[in-house]
């Protein structure tokens, strides 16, 4: 399991193998071995080409939790909480992209995944200290349009919410 100090481990974690150069093989073999574990729960496997924008996201990246719990106050003034599981989200904006990058990647991501299909957001695969905390397996919410903000410069905002099992 990923360690808390090294990867920012959570209750459930992602195993991420990021290849800097694309690898094309006819078959992939993945062996998962943990001689100390009596049970291993494996979720979803992504083997895919990733989109890493040529220009980094804007400052103002938002990351946090959504807490859908309900709080009620009794007639006597006590707090009564109906606690529900919290889930993470991220909000960010990509600006200063060219037309080809936005329509070849962002437009296609919206077309294929929309708000109903899952996406894997990895903020920075090389920054391992908080890798687990900053990686979100989720869905996009409220698809925003691609905006042609100035001559040959395009931008788009994203809001991704974690899928919890």
PDB file of C-alpha atoms in Angstrom:
ATOM      1  CA  UNK A   1       0.000   0.000   0.000  1.00  0.00           C
ATOM      2  CA  UNK A   2       1.201   3.526  -0.621  1.00  0.00           C
ATOM      3  CA  UNK A   3       2.623   5.154   2.493  1.00  0.00           C
ATOM      4  CA  UNK A   4       0.991   8.244   3.949  1.00  0.00           C
ATOM      5  CA  UNK A   5       4.280  10.140   4.242  1.00  0.00           C
ATOM      6  CA  UNK A   6       5.509   9.411   0.743  1.00  0.00           C
ATOM      7  CA  UNK A   7       2.309   9.552  -1.364  1.00  0.00           C
ATOM      8  CA  UNK A   8      -0.386  11.155   0.820  1.00  0.00           C
ATOM      9  CA  UNK A   9      -2.289   7.864   1.101  1.00  0.00           C
ATOM     10  CA  UNK A  10      -6.047   7.805   1.684  1.00  0.00           C
ATOM     11  CA  UNK A  11      -8.475   5.048   2.706  1.00  0.00           C
ATOM     12  CA  UNK A  12      -8.514   3.802  -0.888  1.00  0.00           C
ATOM     13  CA  UNK A  13      -5.608   4.519  -3.189  1.00  0.00           C
ATOM     14  CA  UNK A  14      -4.627   4.566  -6.824  1.00  0.00           C
ATOM     15  CA  UNK A  15      -1.667   2.764  -8.271  1.00  0.00           C
ATOM     16  CA  UNK A  16      -0.274   4.997 -10.978  1.00  0.00           C
ATOM     17  CA  UNK A  17       2.364   4.066 -13.515  1.00  0.00           C
ATOM     18  CA  UNK A  18       3.042   7.051 -15.740  1.00  0.00           C
ATOM     19  CA  UNK A  19       5.109   6.544 -18.872  1.00  0.00           C
ATOM     20  CA  UNK A  20       6.798   9.705 -20.160  1.00  0.00           C
ATOM     21  CA  UNK A  21       6.958   8.129 -23.607  1.00  0.00           C
ATOM     22  CA  UNK A  22       3.996   6.214 -25.034  1.00  0.00           C
ATOM     23  CA  UNK A  23       4.294   2.415 -24.992  1.00  0.00           C
ATOM     24  CA  UNK A  24       2.498   0.327 -27.581  1.00  0.00           C
ATOM     25  CA  UNK A  25       2.257  -3.390 -26.892  1.00  0.00           C
ATOM     26  CA  UNK A  26      -0.088  -6.001 -28.220  1.00  0.00           C
ATOM     27  CA  UNK A  27      -0.644  -7.388 -24.703  1.00  0.00           C
ATOM     28  CA  UNK A  28      -0.144  -6.101 -21.176  1.00  0.00           C
ATOM     29  CA  UNK A  29       0.356  -8.388 -18.204  1.00  0.00           C
ATOM     30  CA  UNK A  30      -0.202  -7.057 -14.710  1.00  0.00           C
ATOM     31  CA  UNK A  31       0.672  -9.142 -11.657  1.00  0.00           C
ATOM     32  CA  UNK A  32      -0.576  -7.988  -8.257  1.00  0.00           C
ATOM     33  CA  UNK A  33       1.124  -9.757  -5.383  1.00  0.00           C
ATOM     34  CA  UNK A  34       0.981  -8.913  -1.689  1.00  0.00           C
ATOM     35  CA  UNK A  35       1.974 -11.900   0.473  1.00  0.00           C
ATOM     36  CA  UNK A  36       0.879 -10.076   3.647  1.00  0.00           C
ATOM     37  CA  UNK A  37      -2.645  -9.286   2.453  1.00  0.00           C
ATOM     38  CA  UNK A  38      -5.557 -11.634   3.013  1.00  0.00           C
ATOM     39  CA  UNK A  39      -7.734  -9.588   0.634  1.00  0.00           C
ATOM     40  CA  UNK A  40      -6.949  -7.236  -2.261  1.00  0.00           C
ATOM     41  CA  UNK A  41      -9.685  -5.089  -3.763  1.00  0.00           C
ATOM     42  CA  UNK A  42      -8.887  -3.986  -7.297  1.00  0.00           C
ATOM     43  CA  UNK A  43     -11.147  -1.455  -8.949  1.00  0.00           C
ATOM     44  CA  UNK A  44     -10.749  -0.017 -12.393  1.00  0.00           C
ATOM     45  CA  UNK A  45      -7.780  -0.308 -14.724  1.00  0.00           C
ATOM     46  CA  UNK A  46      -6.914   2.545 -17.075  1.00  0.00           C
ATOM     47  CA  UNK A  47      -4.509   1.857 -19.886  1.00  0.00           C
ATOM     48  CA  UNK A  48      -4.920   4.872 -22.034  1.00  0.00           C
ATOM     49  CA  UNK A  49      -3.281   7.770 -23.726  1.00  0.00           C
ATOM     50  CA  UNK A  50      -3.329  10.716 -21.390  1.00  0.00           C
ATOM     51  CA  UNK A  51      -3.730  14.354 -22.201  1.00  0.00           C
ATOM     52  CA  UNK A  52      -1.204  16.557 -20.496  1.00  0.00           C
ATOM     53  CA  UNK A  53      -1.820  20.120 -21.727  1.00  0.00           C
ATOM     54  CA  UNK A  54       1.160  21.902 -23.254  1.00  0.00           C
ATOM     55  CA  UNK A  55       0.475  24.935 -21.033  1.00  0.00           C
ATOM     56  CA  UNK A  56      -0.148  24.405 -17.336  1.00  0.00           C
ATOM     57  CA  UNK A  57      -3.472  25.271 -15.713  1.00  0.00           C
ATOM     58  CA  UNK A  58      -4.055  28.782 -14.382  1.00  0.00           C
ATOM     59  CA  UNK A  59      -3.307  29.807 -10.827  1.00  0.00           C
ATOM     60  CA  UNK A  60      -6.437  29.539  -8.742  1.00  0.00           C
ATOM     61  CA  UNK A  61      -6.744  25.734  -8.778  1.00  0.00           C
ATOM     62  CA  UNK A  62      -9.385  24.675  -6.254  1.00  0.00           C
ATOM     63  CA  UNK A  63      -9.287  21.324  -4.436  1.00  0.00           C
ATOM     64  CA  UNK A  64     -11.397  20.238  -1.508  1.00  0.00           C
ATOM     65  CA  UNK A  65     -14.275  18.176  -0.160  1.00  0.00           C
ATOM     66  CA  UNK A  66     -18.012  18.228  -0.658  1.00  0.00           C
ATOM     67  CA  UNK A  67     -19.879  17.167   2.479  1.00  0.00           C
ATOM     68  CA  UNK A  68     -23.488  16.159   1.695  1.00  0.00           C
ATOM     69  CA  UNK A  69     -24.286  15.567   5.394  1.00  0.00           C
ATOM     70  CA  UNK A  70     -27.454  17.116   6.819  1.00  0.00           C
ATOM     71  CA  UNK A  71     -27.504  19.032  10.094  1.00  0.00           C
ATOM     72  CA  UNK A  72     -30.702  19.630  12.048  1.00  0.00           C
ATOM     73  CA  UNK A  73     -31.248  21.363  15.350  1.00  0.00           C
ATOM     74  CA  UNK A  74     -33.681  19.844  17.828  1.00  0.00           C
ATOM     75  CA  UNK A  75     -36.301  21.929  19.657  1.00  0.00           C
ATOM     76  CA  UNK A  76     -34.011  21.847  22.699  1.00  0.00           C
ATOM     77  CA  UNK A  77     -31.098  23.255  20.661  1.00  0.00           C
ATOM     78  CA  UNK A  78     -29.006  20.113  20.215  1.00  0.00           C
ATOM     79  CA  UNK A  79     -27.345  19.364  16.894  1.00  0.00           C
ATOM     80  CA  UNK A  80     -28.440  16.188  15.123  1.00  0.00           C
ATOM     81  CA  UNK A  81     -26.255  15.170  12.190  1.00  0.00           C
ATOM     82  CA  UNK A  82     -27.135  12.764   9.400  1.00  0.00           C
ATOM     83  CA  UNK A  83     -23.557  12.120   8.312  1.00  0.00           C
ATOM     84  CA  UNK A  84     -22.889  11.127   4.722  1.00  0.00           C
ATOM     85  CA  UNK A  85     -19.630  10.209   3.033  1.00  0.00           C
ATOM     86  CA  UNK A  86     -17.566  13.182   1.892  1.00  0.00           C
ATOM     87  CA  UNK A  87     -16.052  13.268  -1.562  1.00  0.00           C
ATOM     88  CA  UNK A  88     -13.338  15.334  -3.181  1.00  0.00           C
ATOM     89  CA  UNK A  89     -13.530  17.771  -6.064  1.00  0.00           C
ATOM     90  CA  UNK A  90     -11.241  19.945  -8.134  1.00  0.00           C
ATOM     91  CA  UNK A  91     -11.870  23.068 -10.179  1.00  0.00           C
ATOM     92  CA  UNK A  92      -9.379  24.523 -12.615  1.00  0.00           C
ATOM     93  CA  UNK A  93      -9.069  26.478 -15.808  1.00  0.00           C
ATOM     94  CA  UNK A  94      -6.870  25.896 -18.825  1.00  0.00           C
ATOM     95  CA  UNK A  95      -6.016  29.070 -20.696  1.00  0.00           C
ATOM     96  CA  UNK A  96      -3.483  29.992 -23.325  1.00  0.00           C
ATOM     97  CA  UNK A  97      -4.131  26.862 -25.391  1.00  0.00           C
ATOM     98  CA  UNK A  98      -4.238  26.804 -29.141  1.00  0.00           C
ATOM     99  CA  UNK A  99      -7.253  25.779 -31.215  1.00  0.00           C
ATOM    100  CA  UNK A 100      -5.888  22.354 -32.192  1.00  0.00           C
ATOM    101  CA  UNK A 101      -5.078  21.336 -28.619  1.00  0.00           C
ATOM    102  CA  UNK A 102      -8.494  22.387 -27.319  1.00  0.00           C
ATOM    103  CA  UNK A 103     -10.497  20.713 -30.075  1.00  0.00           C
ATOM    104  CA  UNK A 104      -8.308  17.596 -30.349  1.00  0.00           C
ATOM    105  CA  UNK A 105      -8.344  16.990 -26.579  1.00  0.00           C
ATOM    106  CA  UNK A 106     -10.793  19.019 -24.515  1.00  0.00           C
ATOM    107  CA  UNK A 107     -13.616  18.921 -27.054  1.00  0.00           C
ATOM    108  CA  UNK A 108     -13.142  15.174 -27.515  1.00  0.00           C
ATOM    109  CA  UNK A 109     -13.058  14.585 -23.749  1.00  0.00           C
ATOM    110  CA  UNK A 110     -16.423  16.349 -23.423  1.00  0.00           C
ATOM    111  CA  UNK A 111     -17.850  14.475 -26.413  1.00  0.00           C
ATOM    112  CA  UNK A 112     -16.761  11.025 -25.265  1.00  0.00           C
ATOM    113  CA  UNK A 113     -17.091  11.300 -21.461  1.00  0.00           C
ATOM    114  CA  UNK A 114     -19.523  14.152 -20.884  1.00  0.00           C
ATOM    115  CA  UNK A 115     -20.962  14.114 -17.367  1.00  0.00           C
ATOM    116  CA  UNK A 116     -21.873  10.427 -17.399  1.00  0.00           C
ATOM    117  CA  UNK A 117     -18.540   8.671 -17.981  1.00  0.00           C
ATOM    118  CA  UNK A 118     -15.633   8.490 -15.594  1.00  0.00           C
ATOM    119  CA  UNK A 119     -12.361  10.365 -15.930  1.00  0.00           C
ATOM    120  CA  UNK A 120      -9.058  10.085 -14.096  1.00  0.00           C
ATOM    121  CA  UNK A 121      -7.550  13.423 -13.093  1.00  0.00           C
ATOM    122  CA  UNK A 122      -3.905  13.359 -12.004  1.00  0.00           C
ATOM    123  CA  UNK A 123      -2.782  16.862 -11.066  1.00  0.00           C
ATOM    124  CA  UNK A 124       0.935  16.128 -11.502  1.00  0.00           C
ATOM    125  CA  UNK A 125       2.151  12.530 -11.910  1.00  0.00           C
ATOM    126  CA  UNK A 126       5.731  13.517 -11.023  1.00  0.00           C
ATOM    127  CA  UNK A 127       4.850  15.193  -7.692  1.00  0.00           C
ATOM    128  CA  UNK A 128       4.561  12.103  -5.488  1.00  0.00           C
ATOM    129  CA  UNK A 129       4.271  13.627  -1.992  1.00  0.00           C
ATOM    130  CA  UNK A 130       0.516  14.261  -2.321  1.00  0.00           C
ATOM    131  CA  UNK A 131      -0.159  12.091  -5.365  1.00  0.00           C
ATOM    132  CA  UNK A 132      -3.053  10.152  -3.792  1.00  0.00           C
ATOM    133  CA  UNK A 133      -4.697  13.252  -2.322  1.00  0.00           C
ATOM    134  CA  UNK A 134      -4.507  15.134  -5.606  1.00  0.00           C
ATOM    135  CA  UNK A 135      -5.633  12.315  -7.925  1.00  0.00           C
ATOM    136  CA  UNK A 136      -9.373  12.080  -8.504  1.00  0.00           C
ATOM    137  CA  UNK A 137     -11.268   9.252 -10.150  1.00  0.00           C
ATOM    138  CA  UNK A 138     -14.549  10.962 -10.898  1.00  0.00           C
ATOM    139  CA  UNK A 139     -16.952  12.604 -13.303  1.00  0.00           C
ATOM    140  CA  UNK A 140     -17.041  16.045 -14.843  1.00  0.00           C
ATOM    141  CA  UNK A 141     -19.851  18.333 -13.688  1.00  0.00           C
ATOM    142  CA  UNK A 142     -21.426  21.208 -15.569  1.00  0.00           C
ATOM    143  CA  UNK A 143     -19.534  21.042 -18.852  1.00  0.00           C
ATOM    144  CA  UNK A 144     -18.236  24.461 -19.790  1.00  0.00           C
ATOM    145  CA  UNK A 145     -17.725  25.655 -23.370  1.00  0.00           C
ATOM    146  CA  UNK A 146     -14.395  26.197 -25.035  1.00  0.00           C
ATOM    147  CA  UNK A 147     -13.931  29.958 -25.168  1.00  0.00           C
ATOM    148  CA  UNK A 148     -11.917  31.753 -27.827  1.00  0.00           C
ATOM    149  CA  UNK A 149     -10.767  34.481 -25.425  1.00  0.00           C
ATOM    150  CA  UNK A 150      -8.488  36.354 -27.798  1.00  0.00           C
ATOM    151  CA  UNK A 151      -6.849  35.828 -31.174  1.00  0.00           C
ATOM    152  CA  UNK A 152      -5.659  32.175 -31.396  1.00  0.00           C
ATOM    153  CA  UNK A 153      -5.993  31.645 -27.634  1.00  0.00           C
ATOM    154  CA  UNK A 154      -8.573  29.253 -26.234  1.00  0.00           C
ATOM    155  CA  UNK A 155      -9.604  28.411 -22.659  1.00  0.00           C
ATOM    156  CA  UNK A 156     -11.879  26.027 -20.778  1.00  0.00           C
ATOM    157  CA  UNK A 157     -12.928  25.481 -17.156  1.00  0.00           C
ATOM    158  CA  UNK A 158     -13.359  22.110 -15.464  1.00  0.00           C
ATOM    159  CA  UNK A 159     -15.119  20.855 -12.334  1.00  0.00           C
ATOM    160  CA  UNK A 160     -14.486  17.183 -11.472  1.00  0.00           C
ATOM    161  CA  UNK A 161     -16.134  15.363  -8.546  1.00  0.00           C
ATOM    162  CA  UNK A 162     -14.875  12.107  -7.061  1.00  0.00           C
ATOM    163  CA  UNK A 163     -16.778   8.847  -7.486  1.00  0.00           C
ATOM    164  CA  UNK A 164     -16.940   7.075  -4.143  1.00  0.00           C
ATOM    165  CA  UNK A 165     -17.715   3.412  -3.745  1.00  0.00           C
TER     166      UNK A 165
END
